[in-house]
Coordinates of C-alpha atoms in Angstrom, one line a residue:
M1 CA 21.5 34.3 -34.3
S2 CA 19.8 31.9 -36.6
D3 CA 16.8 33.0 -38.7
Q4 CA 14.8 30.4 -36.8
H5 CA 14.9 32.4 -33.6
T6 CA 14.9 36.0 -35.0
H7 CA 11.2 36.6 -34.4
Q8 CA 10.8 34.7 -31.2
S9 CA 10.4 36.3 -27.8
F10 CA 13.2 36.4 -25.3
E11 CA 11.7 33.7 -23.1
T12 CA 11.3 31.4 -26.0
R13 CA 14.8 31.9 -27.3
A14 CA 16.2 31.3 -23.8
I15 CA 14.7 27.9 -23.7
H16 CA 15.0 26.8 -27.3
A17 CA 18.0 28.5 -29.0
G18 CA 20.8 26.0 -29.3
N19 CA 18.8 23.4 -27.5
T20 CA 18.1 21.1 -30.4
A21 CA 16.8 17.6 -29.5
D22 CA 19.5 14.9 -29.7
P23 CA 19.2 13.3 -33.2
L24 CA 20.2 9.9 -31.9
T25 CA 17.8 9.5 -28.9
G26 CA 15.5 12.4 -29.1
A27 CA 16.6 13.7 -25.7
V28 CA 15.1 17.2 -25.4
V29 CA 18.2 18.5 -23.4
P30 CA 21.5 18.6 -25.3
P31 CA 23.9 15.9 -24.0
I32 CA 27.0 16.6 -22.1
Y33 CA 29.7 15.6 -24.6
Q34 CA 32.4 14.9 -22.1
V35 CA 35.0 14.1 -24.7
S36 CA 38.4 15.4 -25.8
T37 CA 38.6 14.1 -29.4
Y38 CA 36.4 12.7 -32.2
K39 CA 36.6 9.9 -34.7
Q40 CA 37.3 11.0 -38.2
D41 CA 35.9 9.3 -41.3
G42 CA 39.2 9.3 -43.1
V43 CA 41.9 12.0 -42.7
G44 CA 40.1 15.4 -42.4
G45 CA 36.7 13.7 -42.6
L46 CA 35.1 15.5 -39.6
R47 CA 31.6 14.8 -38.4
G48 CA 29.9 18.1 -37.9
G49 CA 33.2 19.9 -37.9
Y50 CA 34.4 18.4 -34.6
E51 CA 37.9 17.2 -34.2
Y52 CA 39.2 18.3 -30.7
S53 CA 37.2 19.9 -27.9
R54 CA 39.4 22.9 -27.4
S55 CA 38.4 23.9 -30.9
A56 CA 34.7 23.0 -30.6
N57 CA 32.5 20.8 -28.5
P58 CA 28.8 20.1 -29.2
T59 CA 27.7 21.1 -25.7
R60 CA 29.6 24.4 -25.9
T61 CA 28.3 25.0 -29.4
A62 CA 24.7 24.7 -28.0
L63 CA 25.6 27.3 -25.4
E64 CA 27.3 29.6 -27.8
E65 CA 24.3 29.5 -30.2
N66 CA 22.0 30.3 -27.3
L67 CA 24.2 33.3 -26.2
A68 CA 24.2 34.8 -29.7
A69 CA 20.4 34.4 -29.9
L70 CA 19.8 36.1 -26.5
E71 CA 22.0 39.1 -27.3
G72 CA 20.9 39.4 -30.9
G73 CA 24.4 38.7 -32.2
R74 CA 25.9 36.7 -35.0
R75 CA 28.5 34.9 -32.9
G76 CA 28.7 33.8 -29.3
L77 CA 31.8 32.4 -27.6
A78 CA 32.0 30.7 -24.2
F79 CA 35.1 30.8 -22.0
A80 CA 36.3 29.3 -18.8
S81 CA 35.6 32.6 -16.9
G82 CA 34.6 36.2 -17.5
L83 CA 38.2 37.3 -17.3
A84 CA 39.3 34.7 -19.8
A85 CA 36.7 36.1 -22.2
E86 CA 38.1 39.7 -21.5
D87 CA 41.7 38.5 -22.0
C88 CA 40.8 36.9 -25.3
L89 CA 39.0 40.0 -26.5
L90 CA 41.9 42.4 -25.6
R91 CA 44.6 40.2 -27.2
T92 CA 42.5 39.8 -30.3
L93 CA 41.9 43.6 -30.8
L94 CA 44.9 45.2 -29.3
V95 CA 48.7 45.4 -30.0
P96 CA 51.4 47.1 -27.9
G97 CA 51.1 50.9 -28.2
D98 CA 47.3 50.8 -28.3
H99 CA 45.1 52.7 -25.8
V100 CA 41.8 51.9 -24.1
V101 CA 39.3 54.0 -22.3
I102 CA 37.9 52.3 -19.2
P103 CA 35.3 53.4 -16.7
N104 CA 36.0 55.0 -13.4
D105 CA 33.7 52.4 -11.8
A106 CA 34.6 49.0 -13.0
Y107 CA 34.8 45.5 -11.7
G108 CA 38.1 45.1 -9.7
G109 CA 39.1 42.1 -11.8
T110 CA 38.8 44.0 -15.0
F111 CA 40.9 46.9 -13.6
R112 CA 43.5 44.4 -12.4
L113 CA 43.7 42.8 -15.9
F114 CA 44.3 46.3 -17.4
A115 CA 46.6 47.6 -14.7
K116 CA 48.7 44.5 -13.9
V117 CA 48.6 42.4 -17.0
V118 CA 47.7 44.3 -20.2
E119 CA 49.6 47.5 -19.3
R120 CA 52.8 45.4 -18.9
W121 CA 52.2 44.2 -22.5
G122 CA 52.4 47.8 -23.7
V123 CA 48.7 48.7 -23.9
D124 CA 47.9 52.0 -22.1
F125 CA 44.5 53.0 -20.6
S126 CA 42.8 56.1 -19.4
V127 CA 39.9 56.3 -16.9
A128 CA 36.7 58.2 -17.7
D129 CA 33.3 58.8 -16.2
T130 CA 31.4 56.8 -18.9
S131 CA 28.1 58.2 -17.6
D132 CA 29.3 61.5 -19.1
V133 CA 29.6 61.3 -22.9
E134 CA 32.0 64.3 -23.0
S135 CA 34.3 62.7 -20.4
V136 CA 34.5 59.6 -22.7
R137 CA 35.1 61.8 -25.8
G138 CA 37.9 63.7 -24.0
A139 CA 39.7 60.5 -23.0
I140 CA 40.1 59.3 -26.6
N141 CA 43.4 59.9 -28.3
D142 CA 44.9 58.9 -31.6
R143 CA 46.0 55.5 -30.2
T144 CA 42.6 54.6 -28.8
K145 CA 41.2 51.3 -30.1
L146 CA 38.5 50.4 -27.5
I147 CA 36.0 52.1 -25.2
W148 CA 35.1 49.8 -22.3
V149 CA 31.7 50.2 -20.5
E150 CA 29.9 48.5 -17.6
T151 CA 26.3 49.5 -17.2
P152 CA 25.0 49.2 -14.5
S153 CA 28.5 49.4 -13.1
N154 CA 30.1 47.4 -10.3
P155 CA 29.7 48.4 -7.5
L156 CA 28.3 51.9 -7.7
L157 CA 25.5 51.1 -10.1
G158 CA 26.4 53.9 -12.5
I159 CA 24.5 54.0 -15.8
T160 CA 26.1 54.7 -19.2
D161 CA 24.0 55.7 -22.2
I162 CA 25.1 52.9 -24.5
E163 CA 23.6 54.5 -27.7
A164 CA 25.3 57.8 -27.0
V165 CA 28.7 56.3 -26.3
A166 CA 28.3 54.1 -29.4
G167 CA 28.0 57.3 -31.4
V168 CA 31.2 58.7 -29.9
A169 CA 33.0 55.4 -30.7
R170 CA 31.8 55.3 -34.3
Q171 CA 32.8 58.9 -34.8
A172 CA 36.3 58.2 -33.4
G173 CA 36.6 54.9 -35.4
V174 CA 37.0 52.7 -32.2
K175 CA 35.1 49.7 -30.9
L176 CA 32.7 49.8 -28.0
V177 CA 32.7 46.9 -25.5
V178 CA 29.9 46.6 -23.0
D179 CA 30.0 44.4 -19.9
N180 CA 26.4 43.3 -19.6
T181 CA 26.8 41.1 -16.6
F182 CA 24.8 43.1 -14.1
A183 CA 21.8 43.5 -16.5
S184 CA 21.9 40.2 -18.4
P185 CA 20.5 40.1 -21.9
Y186 CA 17.0 39.9 -20.5
L187 CA 17.1 43.4 -19.1
Q188 CA 19.4 45.1 -21.7
Q189 CA 20.6 44.6 -25.3
P190 CA 23.8 46.5 -25.9
L191 CA 24.3 45.3 -29.5
A192 CA 21.0 46.7 -30.6
L193 CA 22.1 50.0 -29.1
G194 CA 25.3 50.1 -31.1
A195 CA 27.9 48.2 -29.1
D196 CA 30.4 46.0 -31.0
V197 CA 31.0 43.4 -28.4
V198 CA 29.1 42.2 -25.3
V199 CA 31.0 40.7 -22.4
H200 CA 29.5 38.4 -19.7
S201 CA 30.6 36.7 -16.6
L202 CA 28.3 33.6 -17.1
T203 CA 29.1 32.8 -13.4
K204 CA 26.5 35.5 -12.4
Y205 CA 22.9 35.8 -13.6
M206 CA 23.3 33.6 -16.7
G207 CA 24.2 30.6 -14.6
G208 CA 22.2 31.9 -11.8
H209 CA 22.8 29.3 -9.1
S210 CA 26.4 30.0 -7.9
D211 CA 27.5 26.6 -9.1
V212 CA 29.6 27.4 -12.2
V213 CA 32.3 29.7 -13.5
G214 CA 32.2 30.9 -17.1
G215 CA 32.5 33.9 -19.4
A216 CA 31.2 34.9 -22.8
L217 CA 31.7 37.2 -25.8
V218 CA 29.0 38.1 -28.3
T219 CA 29.3 40.2 -31.4
A220 CA 27.0 41.1 -34.3
D221 CA 30.0 41.4 -36.6
A222 CA 30.6 38.0 -38.3
E223 CA 34.2 38.8 -39.3
L224 CA 35.0 39.9 -35.8
G225 CA 33.4 36.8 -34.5
E226 CA 35.7 34.7 -36.6
E227 CA 38.8 36.6 -35.3
L228 CA 37.6 36.1 -31.7
A229 CA 37.0 32.4 -32.4
Y230 CA 40.5 32.0 -33.9
H231 CA 42.0 33.5 -30.7
Q232 CA 39.7 31.5 -28.4
N233 CA 41.1 28.3 -30.0
A234 CA 44.7 29.5 -30.1
M235 CA 44.6 30.6 -26.4
G236 CA 42.5 27.8 -25.2
A237 CA 40.6 29.1 -22.1
V238 CA 37.3 27.5 -23.3
A239 CA 34.2 26.5 -21.3
G240 CA 34.2 22.8 -20.6
P241 CA 31.2 20.7 -21.7
F242 CA 29.7 20.2 -18.2
D243 CA 30.1 23.9 -17.3
S244 CA 28.4 24.8 -20.7
W245 CA 25.6 22.5 -19.9
I246 CA 25.1 24.0 -16.4
V247 CA 24.9 27.5 -17.9
L248 CA 22.5 26.4 -20.6
R249 CA 20.2 25.0 -17.8
G250 CA 20.4 28.2 -15.8
I251 CA 19.6 30.4 -18.8
K252 CA 16.2 28.6 -19.3
T253 CA 14.9 30.4 -16.2
L254 CA 16.8 33.7 -16.7
A255 CA 13.7 35.7 -17.5
V256 CA 11.6 34.6 -14.5
R257 CA 14.6 34.9 -12.2
M258 CA 15.4 38.4 -13.3
D259 CA 11.8 39.5 -12.9
R260 CA 11.9 38.3 -9.2
H261 CA 15.4 39.7 -8.6
S262 CA 14.2 43.1 -9.8
E263 CA 11.0 43.0 -7.8
N264 CA 12.7 42.0 -4.6
A265 CA 15.4 44.7 -5.1
G266 CA 12.8 47.4 -5.6
K267 CA 11.2 46.6 -2.2
I268 CA 14.6 46.4 -0.4
V269 CA 15.6 49.8 -1.9
E270 CA 12.3 51.3 -0.6
M271 CA 13.2 50.1 2.9
L272 CA 16.8 51.3 2.7
T273 CA 15.9 54.8 1.6
Q274 CA 13.9 55.2 4.8
H275 CA 16.3 53.6 7.2
P276 CA 18.0 56.2 9.5
K277 CA 21.4 54.4 9.4
V278 CA 21.6 54.4 5.6
T279 CA 23.1 57.6 4.2
Q280 CA 22.8 56.8 0.5
V281 CA 21.2 54.1 -1.7
L282 CA 22.6 53.5 -5.1
Y283 CA 20.0 51.9 -7.5
P284 CA 19.1 53.0 -11.0
G285 CA 15.4 52.5 -10.3
L286 CA 15.4 55.4 -7.9
P287 CA 14.1 58.6 -9.6
E288 CA 16.8 60.6 -8.0
H289 CA 19.6 58.4 -9.4
P290 CA 21.5 60.5 -12.0
G291 CA 21.2 57.7 -14.6
H292 CA 17.5 56.8 -13.9
E293 CA 16.1 58.2 -17.2
V294 CA 18.8 56.5 -19.3
A295 CA 18.3 53.2 -17.4
A296 CA 14.6 53.4 -17.9
K297 CA 15.2 53.9 -21.6
Q298 CA 17.7 51.1 -22.2
M299 CA 16.7 48.5 -19.6
R300 CA 13.5 46.4 -19.2
S301 CA 13.8 46.8 -15.4
F302 CA 16.5 47.8 -13.0
G303 CA 17.9 44.5 -11.8
G304 CA 18.8 42.8 -8.6
M305 CA 22.0 44.7 -7.6
V306 CA 21.8 47.3 -4.8
S307 CA 24.6 49.2 -3.1
F308 CA 24.2 51.5 -0.1
R309 CA 26.3 53.6 2.3
V310 CA 26.0 53.6 6.1
E311 CA 26.6 55.9 9.0
G312 CA 29.8 55.1 10.9
G313 CA 32.2 54.6 8.0
E314 CA 34.1 51.4 7.2
A315 CA 33.7 49.7 10.5
A316 CA 29.9 50.1 10.5
A317 CA 29.7 48.8 6.9
V318 CA 31.8 45.7 7.7
E319 CA 29.7 45.1 10.8
V320 CA 26.5 45.2 8.7
C321 CA 28.0 42.5 6.5
N322 CA 29.0 40.4 9.4
R323 CA 25.6 40.6 11.1
A324 CA 23.6 39.5 8.1
K325 CA 22.4 35.9 8.3
L326 CA 20.0 35.2 5.4
F327 CA 22.2 37.4 3.1
T328 CA 25.3 35.2 2.8
L329 CA 28.6 37.1 3.2
G330 CA 30.5 36.3 0.0
E331 CA 31.8 37.6 -3.3
S332 CA 30.2 37.1 -6.7
L333 CA 26.5 37.9 -7.5
G334 CA 23.5 36.9 -9.5
G335 CA 22.6 33.6 -7.8
V336 CA 19.2 32.7 -6.5
E337 CA 20.4 33.2 -3.0
S338 CA 21.1 36.7 -1.7
L339 CA 24.6 37.8 -1.0
I340 CA 26.2 40.7 0.9
E341 CA 29.7 42.0 0.7
H342 CA 32.0 44.9 1.5
P343 CA 33.5 45.9 -1.9
G344 CA 36.4 47.9 -0.5
R345 CA 37.8 44.8 1.3
M346 CA 36.5 42.1 -1.0
T347 CA 35.7 42.3 -4.7
H348 CA 37.3 45.7 -5.2
A349 CA 40.4 45.5 -3.0
S350 CA 42.5 45.6 -6.2
V351 CA 41.4 49.1 -7.0
A352 CA 42.5 50.6 -3.6
G353 CA 44.6 53.7 -4.1
S354 CA 43.5 54.1 -7.7
A355 CA 41.0 56.4 -9.5
L356 CA 38.5 53.5 -9.1
E357 CA 38.7 53.2 -5.3
V358 CA 35.3 52.7 -3.8
P359 CA 33.9 54.3 -0.7
A360 CA 34.9 52.6 2.6
D361 CA 31.3 52.8 3.9
L362 CA 29.8 51.0 0.9
V363 CA 27.9 47.7 1.2
R364 CA 26.8 45.8 -1.9
L365 CA 23.8 43.4 -2.2
S366 CA 23.0 40.8 -4.7
V367 CA 19.3 40.4 -4.0
G368 CA 18.1 36.9 -4.5
I369 CA 14.7 35.4 -5.2
E370 CA 13.8 34.4 -1.6
N371 CA 10.7 35.7 0.1
V372 CA 11.3 39.4 0.3
D373 CA 9.8 39.8 3.8
D374 CA 12.5 37.5 5.1
L375 CA 15.2 39.5 3.3
L376 CA 13.9 42.7 4.7
A377 CA 13.8 41.4 8.2
D378 CA 17.4 40.2 7.9
L379 CA 18.7 43.6 6.6
R380 CA 16.9 45.5 9.4
E381 CA 18.5 43.3 12.0
A382 CA 21.9 43.7 10.3
L383 CA 21.6 47.4 10.2
G384 CA 20.6 47.5 13.9

């Protein structure tokens, strides 16, 4: 993060960091540099360091500077997807024979990457309840290089004490990676709590409009940032200029959107906790949630993701998803529109039969920013 933005508030950084007016025209929005290569002023005479857009592109640079500023990091890197970012991180930091601790409640795509891709490369992993510091400590062995955390987790909304796990990681001499997708940097700042790397699916709250796919890594360690940037260029799964521009545009309203997502989710949770067909509501804003106190300590508010379990098992949960009308049945999350899904059959089908398998009666909501009364009415009708 540049010194210029160090003392600015989050909302100001979201709008201005990386968004320098175009020096040629004065355009207040960074241009979309839809270009593959750049004219050189003599061999090796690069203008602004740009030679080929896989290596660097001015629109992507603007986004990467913005990401670093929002997370309080030294280096931000933008990728073609969240999983591309994760893949780059793992191949930068790990070699065959290494070991990783992953959460027992993780995004299905992350688990698939470890179980079906990285493990074949010779990297082992163990599953731990990352909400329990001693469980994390007990999963570490002499080959461990990374501890991987999602908080809030997907889809069970588990909470991990980032600062406490960062202490365990430092003591063991390993790096802590935090997937901050559910919270966004507006609600949570993992680097300030001791994390080494933050991962984002930019597709979700950062883009915020279900119209772009992207991923990001942010680190406060300049040397690690250089290593990641080297591998980003060597592997090539970079964010394109138009996608970078779309995410930059979305980020400008991140703060106001997250406030509304959280406000709407709180009212929906209140209704669900009183509904006779709902057997459990999973939301860190609830006082009875086991991670409530930690979430209140490390988050600005509790976010727009809500999961709940219903009477009648899997068939009833699927039927709730099918009956919803205003809540769109679909995968992904974090858009301005509300989404509903059945994790066991959709986003988390890849973890079936594993230690990460999710309850069959679980429904996950991504609560949008529509009028909350309309959302409540739709859920009541869907629940029957």
